[in-house]
Amino acid sequence: MKNKKYLLLLLIVPLLLGGMQLMKSEKSTITALYPRSPESFVGDPMPYYNGKDFLIYYLENQRLDTIGFHPFSLLRTRNFYQYVDEGEVLPYVNEEDSIERALGTGSITQDKQGTYHAFYTGHNGSLTPKEQIMHATSRDGVKWEKIEHDTFKAGPNYAADDFRDPFVFWEEESQEYWMLITTRANDTGVIARYTSTDLSNWQDEGIFFSNDLGDDSNLECPSLVHYQGKWYLAFSDQFGERLVHYRVADEITGEFKRVDESDYVDGAGFYAGRLETDGENLYLVGWIPTKDNHEDRGNYNGQVI
């Protein structure tokens, strides 16, 4: 991957518990290398290229004292420097007992008719299980309708409270949609694979990739992209050094291996990096946390749910 052309988009972001449903009355334009809304910060970006624009969905963190937190918001760009701020597009549910009390990381794709599909994590630490996979659809990628009956939770092979970060894409060879999910099996972090033909009903296909870091850390925010004849798998190490790692394979069903010992991108200040491509370039979009008192020498104060 070192020899490939790629761009690191470092979104200046924390992921602290707290937030609110804050709707903006009109769109604004942001010109910045490290974009964020003036009202909030950015966490866990979920990039999607629709053939024209890069849609950078993210978990918006307003750092306000409300019951719920982390709605999906959207920054739209073509050059990774000028952004249209679409604001909040997918709200959480501001209720103590809702599985959508917080929205967790997910992904966006389009079906053959052009409809956008968002798959995301519903998270509520007071419930059992505390995480479930949820679905919403949209005609324009901005106005969404939640499809509550498509919600599903972990099966008996996986940890019910660690079941999140769905990454969905169309897999051409199998003619199926694939969903990669961060979860745990056999007391270690794994990436599970589910398949579907209709984006509503999902079949568990077992473990796609198991932790090979020498610990039992969860492999958060996975993404899988085909680029210049290779398959690139990226994930973030939740418990260890908190790095964004990557693996490479010749075939999607082959063994994903380290290219060399430097199997990560950037450092511990860059997290939840997701891969995306426009067919010409390979991009990795992630976030960096703020620091205590906004001082360079302060400790990072970002957390993940």
Short mmCIF file of C-alpha atoms in Angstrom, two decimals:
data_model
loop_
_atom_site.label_atom_id
_atom_site.label_comp_id
_atom_site.label_asym_id
_atom_site.label_seq_id
_atom_site.Cartn_x
_atom_site.Cartn_y
_atom_site.Cartn_z
CA MET A 1 0.00 0.00 0.00
CA LYS A 2 2.95 2.31 0.49
CA ASN A 3 3.57 2.39 -3.24
CA LYS A 4 -0.04 3.19 -4.06
CA LYS A 5 -1.37 6.68 -4.46
CA TYR A 6 -3.60 7.60 -1.56
CA LEU A 7 -4.72 10.57 0.46
CA LEU A 8 -5.09 10.79 4.21
CA LEU A 9 -8.01 13.01 5.10
CA LEU A 10 -7.52 13.79 8.78
CA LEU A 11 -10.78 15.03 10.22
CA ILE A 12 -10.19 16.94 13.46
CA VAL A 13 -12.55 15.05 15.67
CA PRO A 14 -13.28 13.78 19.11
CA LEU A 15 -15.72 11.05 19.89
CA LEU A 16 -16.90 11.96 23.37
CA LEU A 17 -20.20 10.94 24.88
CA GLY A 18 -22.65 13.78 24.43
CA GLY A 19 -24.57 15.44 21.63
CA MET A 20 -27.95 16.66 20.51
CA GLN A 21 -30.23 16.73 17.51
CA LEU A 22 -29.20 20.06 16.02
CA MET A 23 -30.77 20.80 12.64
CA LYS A 24 -29.27 23.54 10.49
CA SER A 25 -31.65 25.79 8.58
CA GLU A 26 -29.48 26.17 5.50
CA LYS A 27 -26.38 24.71 3.92
CA SER A 28 -23.01 26.28 4.45
CA THR A 29 -19.67 25.90 2.71
CA ILE A 30 -16.54 24.93 4.60
CA THR A 31 -13.09 25.49 3.12
CA ALA A 32 -10.54 23.66 5.25
CA LEU A 33 -8.03 20.84 5.25
CA TYR A 34 -9.55 19.60 8.50
CA PRO A 35 -13.28 20.28 8.12
CA ARG A 36 -15.92 20.35 10.83
CA SER A 37 -19.16 22.16 11.51
CA PRO A 38 -18.76 25.30 13.65
CA GLU A 39 -21.33 23.87 16.08
CA SER A 40 -19.69 20.50 16.70
CA PHE A 41 -16.91 18.01 16.02
CA VAL A 42 -16.53 14.96 13.79
CA GLY A 43 -16.17 11.27 14.60
CA ASP A 44 -15.94 8.02 12.64
CA PRO A 45 -16.29 9.24 9.03
CA MET A 46 -18.09 6.97 6.56
CA PRO A 47 -17.02 8.01 3.04
CA TYR A 48 -18.99 7.05 -0.06
CA TYR A 49 -18.20 8.00 -3.67
CA ASN A 50 -21.35 8.19 -5.78
CA GLY A 51 -19.59 8.70 -9.09
CA LYS A 52 -19.64 12.47 -8.76
CA ASP A 53 -19.17 13.55 -5.15
CA PHE A 54 -17.51 12.14 -2.08
CA LEU A 55 -20.17 11.97 0.60
CA ILE A 56 -18.46 12.05 3.99
CA TYR A 57 -21.03 10.90 6.53
CA TYR A 58 -19.86 11.07 10.13
CA LEU A 59 -20.96 10.77 13.74
CA GLU A 60 -21.60 14.35 14.80
CA ASN A 61 -20.59 15.19 18.34
CA GLN A 62 -22.02 18.40 19.77
CA ARG A 63 -20.75 17.81 23.34
CA LEU A 64 -24.06 18.80 24.88
CA ASP A 65 -25.85 17.21 27.81
CA THR A 66 -28.69 15.27 26.18
CA ILE A 67 -30.00 11.72 26.53
CA GLY A 68 -29.01 10.72 23.00
CA PHE A 69 -25.93 11.44 20.94
CA HIS A 70 -24.12 10.94 17.62
CA PRO A 71 -26.52 11.59 14.76
CA PHE A 72 -25.23 11.08 11.23
CA SER A 73 -24.25 14.33 9.53
CA LEU A 74 -22.86 14.88 6.04
CA LEU A 75 -20.07 16.81 4.36
CA ARG A 76 -20.05 16.73 0.55
CA THR A 77 -16.84 17.35 -1.42
CA ARG A 78 -15.13 16.84 -4.76
CA ASN A 79 -11.62 17.94 -3.82
CA PHE A 80 -11.19 17.22 -0.07
CA TYR A 81 -10.76 20.91 0.62
CA GLN A 82 -14.09 22.58 -0.13
CA TYR A 83 -17.14 21.02 1.52
CA VAL A 84 -20.86 21.57 1.46
CA ASP A 85 -22.13 21.07 5.00
CA GLU A 86 -25.46 19.24 4.70
CA GLY A 87 -25.81 19.12 8.49
CA GLU A 88 -27.63 16.36 10.33
CA VAL A 89 -29.23 13.80 8.03
CA LEU A 90 -30.02 10.78 10.22
CA PRO A 91 -31.12 11.51 13.82
CA TYR A 92 -30.74 9.46 16.97
CA VAL A 93 -33.74 8.83 19.23
CA ASN A 94 -33.55 11.02 22.33
CA GLU A 95 -35.03 8.43 24.69
CA GLU A 96 -33.42 6.41 27.49
CA ASP A 97 -34.78 3.03 26.35
CA SER A 98 -34.26 3.31 22.58
CA ILE A 99 -31.65 1.17 20.81
CA GLU A 100 -31.02 4.32 18.76
CA ARG A 101 -30.18 6.41 21.79
CA ALA A 102 -26.81 6.67 20.05
CA LEU A 103 -26.01 5.99 16.43
CA GLY A 104 -22.79 4.11 15.83
CA THR A 105 -20.62 3.71 12.78
CA GLY A 106 -21.97 2.24 9.57
CA SER A 107 -21.66 2.68 5.82
CA ILE A 108 -23.55 3.84 2.76
CA THR A 109 -24.05 2.15 -0.60
CA GLN A 110 -26.40 2.37 -3.58
CA ASP A 111 -28.47 -0.36 -5.20
CA LYS A 112 -28.89 -0.84 -8.95
CA GLN A 113 -31.85 1.56 -9.00
CA GLY A 114 -29.76 4.32 -7.41
CA THR A 115 -31.43 4.22 -3.99
CA TYR A 116 -29.04 4.97 -1.14
CA HIS A 117 -28.86 2.49 1.73
CA ALA A 118 -27.35 3.34 5.11
CA PHE A 119 -26.47 0.51 7.47
CA TYR A 120 -25.49 1.66 10.93
CA THR A 121 -25.17 0.67 14.57
CA GLY A 122 -27.90 1.29 17.11
CA HIS A 123 -26.18 1.62 20.50
CA ASN A 124 -27.57 1.83 24.04
CA GLY A 125 -25.33 0.71 26.90
CA SER A 126 -28.37 0.23 29.16
CA LEU A 127 -29.91 -2.47 26.95
CA THR A 128 -29.10 -6.13 26.34
CA PRO A 129 -27.83 -6.51 23.72
CA LYS A 130 -26.51 -3.00 23.56
CA GLU A 131 -25.75 -3.01 19.82
CA GLN A 132 -27.81 -3.92 16.76
CA ILE A 133 -27.49 -3.38 13.01
CA MET A 134 -30.02 -0.96 11.49
CA HIS A 135 -31.08 0.12 7.99
CA ALA A 136 -32.33 3.33 6.34
CA THR A 137 -32.94 4.32 2.71
CA SER A 138 -32.84 7.57 0.76
CA ARG A 139 -33.38 8.82 -2.79
CA ASP A 140 -30.83 11.62 -2.51
CA GLY A 141 -28.49 10.59 0.33
CA VAL A 142 -29.76 13.46 2.49
CA LYS A 143 -33.36 12.70 3.47
CA TRP A 144 -33.57 9.24 5.04
CA GLU A 145 -36.32 6.82 6.03
CA LYS A 146 -35.49 4.28 8.73
CA ILE A 147 -36.52 0.67 7.97
CA GLU A 148 -37.08 -0.62 11.48
CA HIS A 149 -38.15 -4.17 10.52
CA ASP A 150 -34.72 -4.77 8.93
CA THR A 151 -32.94 -4.41 12.29
CA PHE A 152 -30.98 -7.49 13.39
CA LYS A 153 -28.67 -8.48 16.24
CA ALA A 154 -25.78 -10.88 16.70
CA GLY A 155 -26.38 -14.59 16.36
CA PRO A 156 -25.10 -17.15 18.91
CA ASN A 157 -21.66 -17.32 17.27
CA TYR A 158 -20.83 -13.72 18.13
CA ALA A 159 -20.70 -11.40 21.14
CA ALA A 160 -24.08 -9.71 21.47
CA ASP A 161 -22.65 -6.53 23.01
CA ASP A 162 -19.90 -6.17 20.39
CA PHE A 163 -21.73 -6.18 17.07
CA ARG A 164 -21.26 -2.97 15.11
CA ASP A 165 -19.68 -0.90 12.32
CA PRO A 166 -21.34 -2.59 9.31
CA PHE A 167 -19.54 -2.03 6.00
CA VAL A 168 -21.70 -2.91 2.98
CA PHE A 169 -20.74 -3.19 -0.70
CA TRP A 170 -21.75 -5.03 -3.88
CA GLU A 171 -19.49 -8.03 -4.54
CA GLU A 172 -19.45 -8.60 -8.28
CA GLU A 173 -18.20 -12.19 -8.46
CA SER A 174 -20.79 -13.63 -6.09
CA GLN A 175 -23.51 -11.22 -7.26
CA GLU A 176 -24.34 -10.46 -3.63
CA TYR A 177 -24.12 -7.61 -1.20
CA TRP A 178 -21.54 -8.22 1.49
CA MET A 179 -21.62 -6.79 5.00
CA LEU A 180 -18.51 -6.82 7.21
CA ILE A 181 -19.22 -6.43 10.95
CA THR A 182 -16.95 -5.77 13.92
CA THR A 183 -17.64 -8.39 16.59
CA ARG A 184 -16.03 -11.02 18.83
CA ALA A 185 -15.77 -14.80 18.62
CA ASN A 186 -13.70 -17.22 20.70
CA ASP A 187 -12.71 -14.36 23.03
CA THR A 188 -11.00 -12.33 20.32
CA GLY A 189 -11.86 -9.60 17.87
CA VAL A 190 -13.06 -10.73 14.45
CA ILE A 191 -14.72 -9.34 11.34
CA ALA A 192 -17.83 -11.31 10.46
CA ARG A 193 -19.26 -11.55 6.94
CA TYR A 194 -22.95 -11.46 6.07
CA THR A 195 -24.48 -11.64 2.58
CA SER A 196 -27.74 -10.49 1.01
CA THR A 197 -29.42 -10.28 -2.37
CA ASP A 198 -32.03 -7.68 -1.38
CA LEU A 199 -30.33 -5.48 1.28
CA SER A 200 -33.04 -6.48 3.76
CA ASN A 201 -32.39 -10.13 4.67
CA TRP A 202 -28.87 -11.07 5.74
CA GLN A 203 -27.21 -14.48 6.02
CA ASP A 204 -24.32 -15.13 8.40
CA GLU A 205 -21.37 -16.51 6.38
CA GLY A 206 -18.96 -16.85 9.30
CA ILE A 207 -15.69 -15.13 10.16
CA PHE A 208 -14.08 -13.18 7.33
CA PHE A 209 -10.95 -12.10 9.21
CA SER A 210 -9.58 -12.81 12.69
CA ASN A 211 -7.34 -10.64 14.81
CA ASP A 212 -3.69 -11.32 13.88
CA LEU A 213 -2.14 -8.58 16.04
CA GLY A 214 -1.08 -10.88 18.85
CA ASP A 215 -3.79 -9.67 21.24
CA ASP A 216 -7.59 -9.97 21.53
CA SER A 217 -8.46 -6.42 20.44
CA ASN A 218 -11.65 -5.63 18.55
CA LEU A 219 -11.13 -4.73 14.89
CA GLU A 220 -13.24 -1.62 14.55
CA CYS A 221 -14.61 0.18 11.49
CA PRO A 222 -13.59 -2.35 8.83
CA SER A 223 -13.62 -1.45 5.14
CA LEU A 224 -12.74 -3.46 2.04
CA VAL A 225 -11.91 -1.96 -1.36
CA HIS A 226 -10.66 -3.33 -4.69
CA TYR A 227 -7.93 -1.10 -6.14
CA GLN A 228 -5.53 -1.71 -9.03
CA GLY A 229 -5.90 -5.48 -8.96
CA LYS A 230 -5.63 -5.90 -5.17
CA TRP A 231 -8.09 -6.10 -2.29
CA TYR A 232 -7.35 -3.78 0.63
CA LEU A 233 -8.81 -4.44 4.08
CA ALA A 234 -8.53 -1.76 6.76
CA PHE A 235 -9.54 -1.84 10.44
CA SER A 236 -8.73 -0.03 13.68
CA ASP A 237 -7.20 -1.66 16.76
CA GLN A 238 -9.52 -0.71 19.64
CA PHE A 239 -7.61 -1.95 22.68
CA GLY A 240 -3.94 -1.97 21.74
CA GLU A 241 -2.00 0.86 20.15
CA ARG A 242 -5.17 2.30 18.55
CA LEU A 243 -3.76 2.28 15.03
CA VAL A 244 -5.41 1.92 11.64
CA HIS A 245 -4.05 -1.32 10.16
CA TYR A 246 -4.36 -2.70 6.65
CA ARG A 247 -4.03 -6.08 4.94
CA VAL A 248 -3.78 -6.97 1.24
CA ALA A 249 -4.98 -9.96 -0.80
CA ASP A 250 -5.00 -10.89 -4.50
CA GLU A 251 -8.50 -12.36 -4.26
CA ILE A 252 -11.39 -11.38 -2.05
CA THR A 253 -11.61 -14.96 -0.81
CA GLY A 254 -7.84 -15.21 -0.37
CA GLU A 255 -5.64 -14.68 2.65
CA PHE A 256 -5.25 -11.06 3.73
CA LYS A 257 -1.63 -10.50 4.72
CA ARG A 258 0.61 -7.76 6.01
CA VAL A 259 2.75 -6.15 3.31
CA ASP A 260 5.56 -5.66 5.85
CA GLU A 261 6.00 -4.95 9.54
CA SER A 262 4.73 -1.40 9.06
CA ASP A 263 1.17 -2.60 8.73
CA TYR A 264 -0.48 0.62 9.88
CA VAL A 265 -1.12 4.15 8.62
CA ASP A 266 -0.11 7.29 10.52
CA GLY A 267 -0.13 7.02 14.33
CA ALA A 268 -2.33 6.64 17.39
CA GLY A 269 -3.86 10.09 16.79
CA PHE A 270 -5.51 8.88 13.58
CA TYR A 271 -8.43 6.50 14.06
CA ALA A 272 -11.35 4.75 12.37
CA GLY A 273 -9.86 5.20 8.90
CA ARG A 274 -12.23 3.97 6.18
CA LEU A 275 -11.12 3.17 2.62
CA GLU A 276 -12.83 4.52 -0.48
CA THR A 277 -11.85 4.85 -4.14
CA ASP A 278 -13.00 6.83 -7.15
CA GLY A 279 -11.41 4.26 -9.46
CA GLU A 280 -8.24 6.29 -9.89
CA ASN A 281 -7.10 7.03 -6.35
CA LEU A 282 -7.34 5.20 -3.05
CA TYR A 283 -8.43 7.29 -0.07
CA LEU A 284 -8.36 6.70 3.66
CA VAL A 285 -10.71 8.94 5.65
CA GLY A 286 -10.42 9.02 9.42
CA TRP A 287 -10.50 11.33 12.44
CA ILE A 288 -8.03 12.72 14.95
CA PRO A 289 -9.13 13.60 18.49
CA THR A 290 -8.89 16.97 20.16
CA LYS A 291 -6.71 17.40 23.22
CA ASP A 292 -7.39 18.61 26.74
CA ASN A 293 -7.83 22.39 26.81
CA HIS A 294 -7.11 22.33 23.04
CA GLU A 295 -3.38 22.41 23.77
CA ASP A 296 -0.90 20.57 21.55
CA ARG A 297 0.87 19.07 24.56
CA GLY A 298 -2.36 17.98 26.25
CA ASN A 299 -3.67 14.44 26.38
CA TYR A 300 -6.06 13.20 23.74
CA ASN A 301 -9.62 13.38 25.06
CA GLY A 302 -11.48 11.42 22.40
CA GLN A 303 -13.30 8.18 23.19
CA VAL A 304 -15.25 5.69 21.16
CA ILE A 305 -18.56 4.03 22.04
#
